[in-house]
Amino acid sequence: MTIDKRELYRFPWSMNDNPIAWLEVSDICNIHCEGCYRQFMTGHKSLDQIKEEVLFFKRWRNPDNVSLAGGEPLIHPQILDIVAFIRQNKIKPIVLTNALALTPELLRELKKAGLAGFTIHIDSHQGRPGWVGKSEKEHNQLRQKYADMIAEVGGLYVVFNSTVYPSTFQEIPDVAAWAQANIDRVHGLVFITYRTATESQVGTDITKQEVDLTKLSYVRDKFDERFVTSPEVYRILQEHCPQLAASGYLGGSIRHDSIKWLSGALIGSRKAIYGSVGKKAMEASQVFHHLFRGTYLAYMAQARIGSKVFMAAPFDKEIKKAARCWGRDVLRHPGRLFETIYVQSIGIIQAPDVMPDGRADMCDSCPDITIHEGQFVNSCRLDEYRLFGGFLSLTDKQTSPDSPPHPQEGGGKTGEG
Ligand code: SF4
């Protein structure tokens, strides 16, 4: 599927003005996801180090939110102090979690400390106790548990993300349909395509020395499944929800035609989905947020938008379509005039692709950049720095560096994004 970038808004994010600051508070986790790119090497960071990193981000990144990641951030013993410190610095704290350690009591305390919301990672390749072998559809029960728990406390934003594996690709619509039925409490979905390097590749470090790739958690000895790309995820989503139209993107750092981040936002109520937010409205939301709040936006502050969203119809063609669809629905079912209208974001992330010459096509203006020894480093490749002192160059054992590029294929990194 070809996506025409001219139909989309290219997010204006950059290294020094980016809505997301990715802060890993720990590399310890309480489960082991197949797609994880982090391994236990150092444990929990100290509160002092974390505070320093928050201030570094504040100075050099101008973030709207700090995404607290890991490892599992909820098992950091000072997670409440971390959240409170970020809030004191007038930045939104967001916790990226597998939610295993999340209880109603901890949830209330996090909210009291100033938490803005969660991104909860649930998928069927996490080896969760009691959930092994269950489908994505069956995992909706677990998603529902956390969506309800968070809705009961109220005032918190929640996005569910999952890694898409070739073997679970066909199950994406089951997750999307569940989220749409819960549009009043699920504010967004993110699908991250699974990538991996394999032992059929050779890795060399910055001194051109060959390294032992098996030290990286995302290297597999065998991986013969076909990789999934973001346009494929978009296609399957659209097939099952034709109202979805992507409106924003980030391309690749090398390839002109790659789509690394693809975003859209559905408009609907608990009874029906009417359409999407288009390119113009996406641009307006970024520009006005920056103009009036000083930062670009990654997480919508308010999913309960109401029918006033249709006032943007004159300048946004996707919203115009949604408004017409809503109007027809209200004529057929007048009671729906009083149904609350929500927006629900849909994001697709395709992690780095390795080119035949060994360079990686990364996300342009990587939003999930983190700090390593006083420098910004793409978080999906942090372990290359931690283990080998810098980015590796990866080439297929049988591929010559002179081979032509292989669009959207090849080994890459597993990316959480
Ligand atoms: S960390 Fe990697 S996958 Fe995530 S946004 Fe940055 S380059 Fe993309």
Tab-separated table of C-alpha atoms and ligand atoms in Angstrom:
chain	number	residue	atom	x	y	z
A	1	MET	CA	0.000	0.000	0.000
A	2	THR	CA	1.421	3.370	-0.989
A	3	ILE	CA	0.760	6.240	1.364
A	4	ASP	CA	0.977	9.670	-0.221
A	5	LYS	CA	2.905	11.866	2.212
A	6	ARG	CA	1.416	14.966	0.581
A	7	GLU	CA	-1.941	13.943	2.060
A	8	LEU	CA	-0.464	13.942	5.555
A	9	TYR	CA	0.919	16.523	7.941
A	10	ARG	CA	4.585	16.012	8.754
A	11	PHE	CA	4.905	16.568	12.494
A	12	PRO	CA	7.139	19.588	13.118
A	13	TRP	CA	9.097	17.880	15.888
A	14	SER	CA	12.863	18.094	16.072
A	15	MET	CA	15.744	17.167	18.358
A	16	ASN	CA	15.391	20.302	20.496
A	17	ASP	CA	11.658	20.920	20.277
A	18	ASN	CA	9.851	17.647	20.683
A	19	PRO	CA	6.753	16.824	22.739
A	20	ILE	CA	8.217	13.595	24.136
A	21	ALA	CA	11.093	13.041	26.550
A	22	TRP	CA	11.834	9.351	27.017
A	23	LEU	CA	13.222	8.675	30.478
A	24	GLU	CA	14.103	5.123	31.491
A	25	VAL	CA	13.988	4.972	35.283
A	26	SER	CA	15.029	1.333	35.507
A	27	ASP	CA	15.990	-1.561	33.285
A	28	ILE	CA	14.451	-4.158	35.601
A	29	CYS	CA	11.117	-5.629	34.573
A	30	ASN	CA	8.586	-7.991	36.141
A	31	ILE	CA	7.842	-9.853	32.888
A	32	HIS	CA	9.826	-10.600	29.766
A	33	CYS	CA	8.218	-9.525	26.510
A	34	GLU	CA	9.461	-11.189	23.356
A	35	GLY	CA	9.807	-7.836	21.594
A	36	CYS	CA	11.733	-6.073	24.370
A	37	TYR	CA	14.959	-4.348	23.388
A	38	ARG	CA	16.225	-3.729	26.903
A	39	GLN	CA	18.208	-6.024	29.115
A	40	PHE	CA	18.991	-5.827	32.793
A	41	MET	CA	22.401	-4.208	33.182
A	42	THR	CA	22.207	-1.474	35.800
A	43	GLY	CA	18.947	-1.681	37.822
A	44	HIS	CA	16.970	1.291	39.121
A	45	LYS	CA	18.391	4.769	38.497
A	46	SER	CA	18.754	6.937	41.606
A	47	LEU	CA	16.245	9.734	42.217
A	48	ASP	CA	19.065	12.281	41.843
A	49	GLN	CA	20.058	10.942	38.441
A	50	ILE	CA	16.425	10.931	37.319
A	51	LYS	CA	15.946	14.536	38.456
A	52	GLU	CA	19.069	15.529	36.553
A	53	GLU	CA	17.741	13.856	33.413
A	54	VAL	CA	14.355	15.591	33.749
A	55	LEU	CA	16.125	18.949	33.950
A	56	PHE	CA	18.368	18.041	31.009
A	57	PHE	CA	15.283	17.247	28.934
A	58	LYS	CA	13.609	20.442	30.080
A	59	ARG	CA	16.603	22.460	28.943
A	60	TRP	CA	17.366	20.699	25.645
A	61	ARG	CA	14.111	19.090	24.522
A	62	ASN	CA	11.204	21.416	25.453
A	63	PRO	CA	8.934	18.410	26.129
A	64	ASP	CA	5.198	18.454	26.717
A	65	ASN	CA	5.460	15.157	28.587
A	66	VAL	CA	8.059	12.906	30.135
A	67	SER	CA	7.384	9.275	29.235
A	68	LEU	CA	8.604	7.223	32.167
A	69	ALA	CA	9.803	3.981	30.676
A	70	GLY	CA	12.075	1.070	31.482
A	71	GLY	CA	12.169	-1.803	32.299
A	72	GLU	CA	9.035	-1.422	34.338
A	73	PRO	CA	8.724	2.065	35.902
A	74	LEU	CA	6.011	1.093	38.393
A	75	ILE	CA	8.442	-1.121	40.313
A	76	HIS	CA	10.837	1.785	40.890
A	77	PRO	CA	10.633	2.379	44.676
A	78	GLN	CA	10.464	6.181	44.223
A	79	ILE	CA	8.017	6.315	41.334
A	80	LEU	CA	5.713	8.728	43.245
A	81	ASP	CA	8.584	11.169	43.901
A	82	ILE	CA	9.608	10.962	40.239
A	83	VAL	CA	6.080	11.748	39.045
A	84	ALA	CA	5.771	14.633	41.519
A	85	PHE	CA	9.125	16.119	40.461
A	86	ILE	CA	8.137	16.115	36.770
A	87	ARG	CA	4.802	17.759	37.595
A	88	GLN	CA	6.573	20.408	39.708
A	89	ASN	CA	8.556	21.215	36.582
A	90	LYS	CA	5.296	21.822	34.708
A	91	ILE	CA	5.703	18.812	32.412
A	92	LYS	CA	3.089	16.035	32.087
A	93	PRO	CA	4.307	12.745	33.571
A	94	ILE	CA	3.166	9.671	31.607
A	95	VAL	CA	3.934	6.142	32.775
A	96	LEU	CA	4.668	3.476	30.142
A	97	THR	CA	3.881	0.205	31.857
A	98	ASN	CA	2.839	-3.406	31.448
A	99	ALA	CA	0.440	-2.628	34.362
A	100	LEU	CA	1.203	-5.874	36.199
A	101	ALA	CA	2.077	-3.876	39.340
A	102	LEU	CA	-0.819	-1.461	38.956
A	103	THR	CA	-3.387	-1.540	41.773
A	104	PRO	CA	-6.274	0.860	42.480
A	105	GLU	CA	-4.346	2.178	45.516
A	106	LEU	CA	-1.171	2.887	43.527
A	107	LEU	CA	-3.287	4.453	40.794
A	108	ARG	CA	-4.824	6.943	43.243
A	109	GLU	CA	-1.417	7.809	44.690
A	110	LEU	CA	0.038	8.341	41.207
A	111	LYS	CA	-2.821	10.646	40.330
A	112	LYS	CA	-2.317	12.561	43.563
A	113	ALA	CA	1.385	12.926	42.722
A	114	GLY	CA	0.411	14.549	39.405
A	115	LEU	CA	0.354	11.740	36.853
A	116	ALA	CA	-1.225	12.752	33.528
A	117	GLY	CA	-1.767	9.292	32.096
A	118	PHE	CA	-0.581	5.869	31.060
A	119	THR	CA	0.546	4.028	28.009
A	120	ILE	CA	-0.144	0.386	28.819
A	121	HIS	CA	1.632	-2.291	26.849
A	122	ILE	CA	-0.394	-5.490	26.493
A	123	ASP	CA	0.022	-8.122	23.822
A	124	SER	CA	0.014	-11.876	23.492
A	125	HIS	CA	3.828	-12.252	23.282
A	126	GLN	CA	4.593	-11.061	26.797
A	127	GLY	CA	4.521	-14.407	28.562
A	128	ARG	CA	2.273	-12.994	31.285
A	129	PRO	CA	1.500	-15.507	34.010
A	130	GLY	CA	-1.934	-16.997	33.233
A	131	TRP	CA	-2.107	-15.506	29.735
A	132	VAL	CA	0.329	-17.599	27.741
A	133	GLY	CA	-1.209	-18.984	24.545
A	134	LYS	CA	-4.191	-16.606	24.631
A	135	SER	CA	-5.109	-14.584	21.571
A	136	GLU	CA	-5.121	-10.801	21.208
A	137	LYS	CA	-8.903	-10.923	21.420
A	138	GLU	CA	-8.696	-12.781	24.718
A	139	HIS	CA	-6.211	-10.188	25.954
A	140	ASN	CA	-8.941	-7.572	25.508
A	141	GLN	CA	-10.272	-8.825	28.847
A	142	LEU	CA	-7.026	-7.686	30.467
A	143	ARG	CA	-7.120	-4.365	28.594
A	144	GLN	CA	-10.693	-3.892	29.801
A	145	LYS	CA	-9.673	-4.483	33.415
A	146	TYR	CA	-7.120	-1.673	33.322
A	147	ALA	CA	-9.261	0.676	31.209
A	148	ASP	CA	-12.091	0.312	33.768
A	149	MET	CA	-9.744	0.718	36.740
A	150	ILE	CA	-8.354	3.966	35.316
A	151	ALA	CA	-11.779	5.270	34.255
A	152	GLU	CA	-13.059	4.733	37.783
A	153	VAL	CA	-10.377	7.023	39.198
A	154	GLY	CA	-10.979	9.488	36.342
A	155	GLY	CA	-8.956	12.408	35.007
A	156	LEU	CA	-6.175	10.257	33.543
A	157	TYR	CA	-5.309	9.642	29.949
A	158	VAL	CA	-4.822	6.035	28.774
A	159	VAL	CA	-3.374	4.632	25.567
A	160	PHE	CA	-2.879	0.905	24.941
A	161	ASN	CA	0.038	-0.204	22.847
A	162	SER	CA	1.009	-3.581	21.500
A	163	THR	CA	3.795	-5.022	19.440
A	164	VAL	CA	2.576	-6.471	16.157
A	165	TYR	CA	4.221	-9.748	15.204
A	166	PRO	CA	3.793	-11.464	11.855
A	167	SER	CA	1.824	-14.137	13.724
A	168	THR	CA	-0.551	-11.637	15.372
A	169	PHE	CA	-0.918	-9.231	12.453
A	170	GLN	CA	-4.360	-10.558	11.486
A	171	GLU	CA	-5.630	-9.966	15.038
A	172	ILE	CA	-5.155	-6.175	14.918
A	173	PRO	CA	-8.858	-5.551	14.082
A	174	ASP	CA	-9.923	-7.394	17.256
A	175	VAL	CA	-7.946	-4.924	19.360
A	176	ALA	CA	-9.151	-1.914	17.369
A	177	ALA	CA	-12.810	-2.999	17.600
A	178	TRP	CA	-12.490	-3.397	21.369
A	179	ALA	CA	-10.962	0.078	21.694
A	180	GLN	CA	-13.694	1.661	19.570
A	181	ALA	CA	-16.361	0.100	21.770
A	182	ASN	CA	-14.585	1.734	24.723
A	183	ILE	CA	-13.938	5.122	23.133
A	184	ASP	CA	-15.142	6.849	26.309
A	185	ARG	CA	-12.254	5.377	28.330
A	186	VAL	CA	-9.567	4.340	25.830
A	187	HIS	CA	-7.928	7.453	24.462
A	188	GLY	CA	-5.614	5.862	21.997
A	189	LEU	CA	-4.022	2.761	20.494
A	190	VAL	CA	-0.465	2.328	19.281
A	191	PHE	CA	0.735	-0.594	17.176
A	192	ILE	CA	4.481	-1.155	16.990
A	193	THR	CA	5.778	-3.410	14.263
A	194	TYR	CA	8.174	-6.080	15.440
A	195	ARG	CA	11.693	-5.962	14.068
A	196	THR	CA	14.724	-7.979	14.965
A	197	ALA	CA	18.290	-8.542	13.936
A	198	THR	CA	19.308	-12.122	13.206
A	199	GLU	CA	22.455	-14.153	13.508
A	200	SER	CA	22.599	-14.222	9.727
A	201	GLN	CA	23.856	-10.658	10.049
A	202	VAL	CA	27.271	-9.315	10.917
A	203	GLY	CA	27.543	-6.446	13.390
A	204	THR	CA	30.506	-4.114	13.531
A	205	ASP	CA	31.117	-1.367	16.073
A	206	ILE	CA	32.405	2.167	15.560
A	207	THR	CA	35.987	0.870	15.284
A	208	LYS	CA	34.856	-1.568	12.525
A	209	GLN	CA	35.427	-4.539	14.832
A	210	GLU	CA	32.956	-7.400	14.554
A	211	VAL	CA	30.895	-7.773	17.732
A	212	ASP	CA	28.979	-10.605	19.326
A	213	LEU	CA	25.424	-9.783	18.274
A	214	THR	CA	23.902	-12.393	20.563
A	215	LYS	CA	24.592	-10.017	23.483
A	216	LEU	CA	21.681	-7.888	22.265
A	217	SER	CA	18.266	-8.949	23.512
A	218	TYR	CA	16.676	-8.428	20.106
A	219	VAL	CA	18.913	-10.717	18.114
A	220	ARG	CA	17.296	-14.030	17.203
A	221	ASP	CA	19.178	-17.100	16.038
A	222	LYS	CA	16.374	-17.894	13.606
A	223	PHE	CA	13.703	-15.602	12.348
A	224	ASP	CA	12.138	-16.626	9.111
A	225	GLU	CA	8.795	-14.885	9.492
A	226	ARG	CA	8.175	-11.945	7.188
A	227	PHE	CA	8.381	-8.550	8.894
A	228	VAL	CA	5.300	-6.368	9.159
A	229	THR	CA	5.412	-2.759	7.966
A	230	SER	CA	3.433	0.285	9.088
A	231	PRO	CA	1.544	0.629	5.755
A	232	GLU	CA	0.400	-2.980	6.159
A	233	VAL	CA	-0.887	-2.281	9.663
A	234	TYR	CA	-2.656	0.813	8.342
A	235	ARG	CA	-4.242	-1.196	5.529
A	236	ILE	CA	-5.664	-3.861	7.824
A	237	LEU	CA	-6.994	-1.186	10.190
A	238	GLN	CA	-8.667	0.654	7.328
A	239	GLU	CA	-10.187	-2.533	5.931
A	240	HIS	CA	-11.987	-3.064	9.206
A	241	CYS	CA	-12.634	0.599	9.974
A	242	PRO	CA	-12.961	2.582	6.720
A	243	GLN	CA	-13.599	5.748	8.764
A	244	LEU	CA	-9.908	5.764	9.772
A	245	ALA	CA	-7.747	8.227	7.855
A	246	ALA	CA	-4.174	8.931	8.913
A	247	SER	CA	-3.374	12.619	9.237
A	248	GLY	CA	0.215	12.950	10.475
A	249	TYR	CA	3.522	11.176	9.987
A	250	LEU	CA	7.236	11.077	10.580
A	251	GLY	CA	9.379	9.676	7.815
A	252	GLY	CA	12.741	7.976	7.919
A	253	SER	CA	16.134	9.493	8.595
A	254	ILE	CA	17.577	8.034	5.356
A	255	ARG	CA	14.835	6.818	3.031
A	256	HIS	CA	12.538	9.395	1.471
A	257	ASP	CA	9.620	6.965	1.218
A	258	SER	CA	9.568	5.316	4.630
A	259	ILE	CA	6.750	5.931	7.057
A	260	LYS	CA	8.019	5.497	10.583
A	261	TRP	CA	5.263	7.138	12.609
A	262	LEU	CA	1.766	7.237	11.203
A	263	SER	CA	-0.970	8.895	13.246
A	264	GLY	CA	-4.647	9.506	13.030
A	265	ALA	CA	-7.551	10.222	15.350
A	266	LEU	CA	-11.013	8.715	15.089
A	267	ILE	CA	-14.114	10.728	15.903
A	268	GLY	CA	-17.046	8.844	17.371
A	269	SER	CA	-19.303	8.032	20.279
A	270	ARG	CA	-19.963	4.816	22.171
A	271	LYS	CA	-22.590	4.032	19.531
A	272	ALA	CA	-20.777	4.763	16.257
A	273	ILE	CA	-17.515	5.889	14.654
A	274	TYR	CA	-18.084	8.809	12.286
A	275	GLY	CA	-14.725	9.546	10.722
A	276	SER	CA	-11.319	10.998	11.450
A	277	VAL	CA	-9.481	14.191	12.168
A	278	GLY	CA	-7.742	15.330	8.976
A	279	LYS	CA	-4.411	16.860	8.084
A	280	LYS	CA	-5.480	20.489	8.630
A	281	ALA	CA	-6.903	19.912	12.091
A	282	MET	CA	-3.808	17.908	13.030
A	283	GLU	CA	-1.642	20.825	11.928
A	284	ALA	CA	-3.831	23.338	13.789
A	285	SER	CA	-3.609	21.323	17.011
A	286	GLN	CA	0.218	21.308	16.860
A	287	VAL	CA	0.595	24.931	15.855
A	288	PHE	CA	-1.891	26.354	18.375
A	289	HIS	CA	-0.551	24.220	21.209
A	290	HIS	CA	2.928	25.502	20.459
A	291	LEU	CA	1.751	29.085	20.105
A	292	PHE	CA	-0.249	29.193	23.336
A	293	ARG	CA	1.428	26.558	25.523
A	294	GLY	CA	4.976	26.669	24.163
A	295	THR	CA	5.269	22.956	23.337
A	296	TYR	CA	4.169	20.564	20.612
A	297	LEU	CA	1.615	17.939	21.514
A	298	ALA	CA	1.870	14.150	21.675
A	299	TYR	CA	-0.979	13.231	24.015
A	300	MET	CA	-4.328	14.966	23.609
A	301	ALA	CA	-5.328	16.637	26.843
A	302	GLN	CA	-9.006	15.905	26.295
A	303	ALA	CA	-10.530	12.919	24.494
A	304	ARG	CA	-14.082	13.984	25.335
A	305	ILE	CA	-14.251	16.647	22.676
A	306	GLY	CA	-17.996	16.977	22.082
A	307	SER	CA	-19.796	17.854	18.864
A	308	LYS	CA	-17.893	21.171	18.689
A	309	VAL	CA	-15.236	19.186	16.806
A	310	PHE	CA	-17.546	19.395	13.771
A	311	MET	CA	-17.115	23.181	13.741
A	312	ALA	CA	-13.740	22.481	12.101
A	313	ALA	CA	-15.558	20.939	9.096
A	314	PRO	CA	-15.205	24.018	6.831
A	315	PHE	CA	-11.416	23.771	6.771
A	316	ASP	CA	-10.776	20.055	7.326
A	317	LYS	CA	-12.146	17.666	4.721
A	318	GLU	CA	-11.984	14.568	6.934
A	319	ILE	CA	-13.915	16.305	9.708
A	320	LYS	CA	-16.413	17.474	7.092
A	321	LYS	CA	-17.004	13.821	6.112
A	322	ALA	CA	-17.348	12.861	9.778
A	323	ALA	CA	-19.824	15.696	10.384
A	324	ARG	CA	-21.993	14.520	7.497
A	325	CYS	CA	-21.914	10.962	8.759
A	326	TRP	CA	-22.847	12.124	12.268
A	327	GLY	CA	-25.702	14.251	10.846
A	328	ARG	CA	-27.133	11.289	8.939
A	329	ASP	CA	-26.838	9.103	12.021
A	330	VAL	CA	-28.648	11.675	14.172
A	331	LEU	CA	-31.464	11.881	11.609
A	332	ARG	CA	-31.877	8.104	11.786
A	333	HIS	CA	-31.451	7.915	15.592
A	334	PRO	CA	-32.325	11.332	17.099
A	335	GLY	CA	-31.260	10.177	20.579
A	336	ARG	CA	-27.654	10.157	19.360
A	337	LEU	CA	-27.641	13.941	19.312
A	338	PHE	CA	-27.028	13.649	23.053
A	339	GLU	CA	-24.273	11.020	22.825
A	340	THR	CA	-20.883	12.417	23.853
A	341	ILE	CA	-18.388	12.671	21.009
A	342	TYR	CA	-14.799	11.543	21.634
A	343	VAL	CA	-11.572	11.406	19.688
A	344	GLN	CA	-9.362	8.337	19.883
A	345	SER	CA	-5.814	8.488	18.550
A	346	ILE	CA	-4.400	5.650	16.465
A	347	GLY	CA	-0.631	5.413	16.046
A	348	ILE	CA	1.551	3.013	14.097
A	349	ILE	CA	5.305	2.875	14.630
A	350	GLN	CA	7.756	1.059	12.432
A	351	ALA	CA	11.108	0.691	14.094
A	352	PRO	CA	14.443	1.089	12.290
A	353	ASP	CA	15.162	-0.796	9.078
A	354	VAL	CA	18.725	-1.740	8.351
A	355	MET	CA	19.931	-0.813	4.878
A	356	PRO	CA	22.231	-3.119	2.888
A	357	ASP	CA	25.155	-0.781	3.586
A	358	GLY	CA	24.678	-1.308	7.336
A	359	ARG	CA	23.121	2.049	8.181
A	360	ALA	CA	19.742	2.110	9.897
A	361	ASP	CA	16.810	4.114	8.612
A	362	MET	CA	15.586	5.591	11.903
A	363	CYS	CA	12.507	7.643	12.745
A	364	ASP	CA	13.141	11.168	11.508
A	365	SER	CA	13.298	13.472	14.576
A	366	CYS	CA	13.013	10.411	16.823
A	367	PRO	CA	10.425	11.248	19.500
A	368	ASP	CA	11.668	8.506	21.828
A	369	ILE	CA	15.174	9.756	22.257
A	370	THR	CA	16.693	9.163	25.678
A	371	ILE	CA	19.808	10.251	27.563
A	372	HIS	CA	22.999	8.237	27.746
A	373	GLU	CA	26.099	9.738	29.368
A	374	GLY	CA	24.994	13.289	28.675
A	375	GLN	CA	23.979	12.672	25.042
A	376	PHE	CA	20.693	12.007	23.297
A	377	VAL	CA	20.466	8.447	21.954
A	378	ASN	CA	17.548	6.702	20.195
A	379	SER	CA	16.061	4.558	22.958
A	380	CYS	CA	15.504	1.570	20.647
A	381	ARG	CA	19.285	1.356	20.171
A	382	LEU	CA	20.460	2.320	23.647
A	383	ASP	CA	21.865	-1.141	24.356
A	384	GLU	CA	24.245	-0.787	21.394
A	385	TYR	CA	25.724	2.193	23.248
A	386	ARG	CA	25.660	0.443	26.615
A	387	LEU	CA	27.301	-2.733	25.307
A	388	PHE	CA	29.464	-1.603	22.405
A	389	GLY	CA	29.991	2.138	22.904
A	390	GLY	CA	27.944	3.310	19.905
A	391	PHE	CA	25.656	2.331	17.072
A	392	LEU	CA	26.469	-0.887	15.292
A	393	SER	CA	26.542	-1.346	11.581
A	394	LEU	CA	24.599	-4.443	10.514
A	395	THR	CA	24.930	-6.237	7.203
A	396	ASP	CA	23.584	-9.550	5.967
A	397	LYS	CA	26.358	-12.133	5.779
A	398	GLN	CA	25.451	-12.823	2.160
A	399	THR	CA	24.731	-9.193	1.168
A	400	SER	CA	27.346	-6.985	-0.364
A	401	PRO	CA	27.382	-3.339	0.753
A	402	ASP	CA	26.871	-2.377	-2.903
A	403	SER	CA	23.485	-4.078	-3.192
A	404	PRO	CA	20.544	-1.747	-3.883
A	405	PRO	CA	18.297	-0.766	-0.984
A	406	HIS	CA	15.600	-3.241	-0.076
A	407	PRO	CA	12.502	-1.185	0.658
A	408	GLN	CA	10.871	-1.758	4.058
A	409	GLU	CA	12.568	-5.089	4.618
A	410	GLY	CA	15.530	-6.590	6.315
A	411	GLY	CA	16.618	-6.970	9.896
A	412	GLY	CA	16.215	-4.000	12.145
A	413	LYS	CA	15.654	-3.366	15.765
A	414	THR	CA	12.688	-4.362	17.717
A	415	GLY	CA	11.237	-0.999	18.488
A	416	GLU	CA	8.968	0.007	21.239
A	417	GLY	CA	8.890	3.590	20.091
B	1	SF4	S1	13.427	5.083	19.647
B	1	SF4	FE1	13.694	4.045	17.673
B	1	SF4	S2	11.658	3.240	17.175
B	1	SF4	FE2	11.371	4.760	18.817
B	1	SF4	S3	10.990	6.660	17.743
B	1	SF4	FE3	13.171	6.615	18.052
B	1	SF4	S4	14.076	5.687	16.216
B	1	SF4	FE4	11.849	5.269	16.219
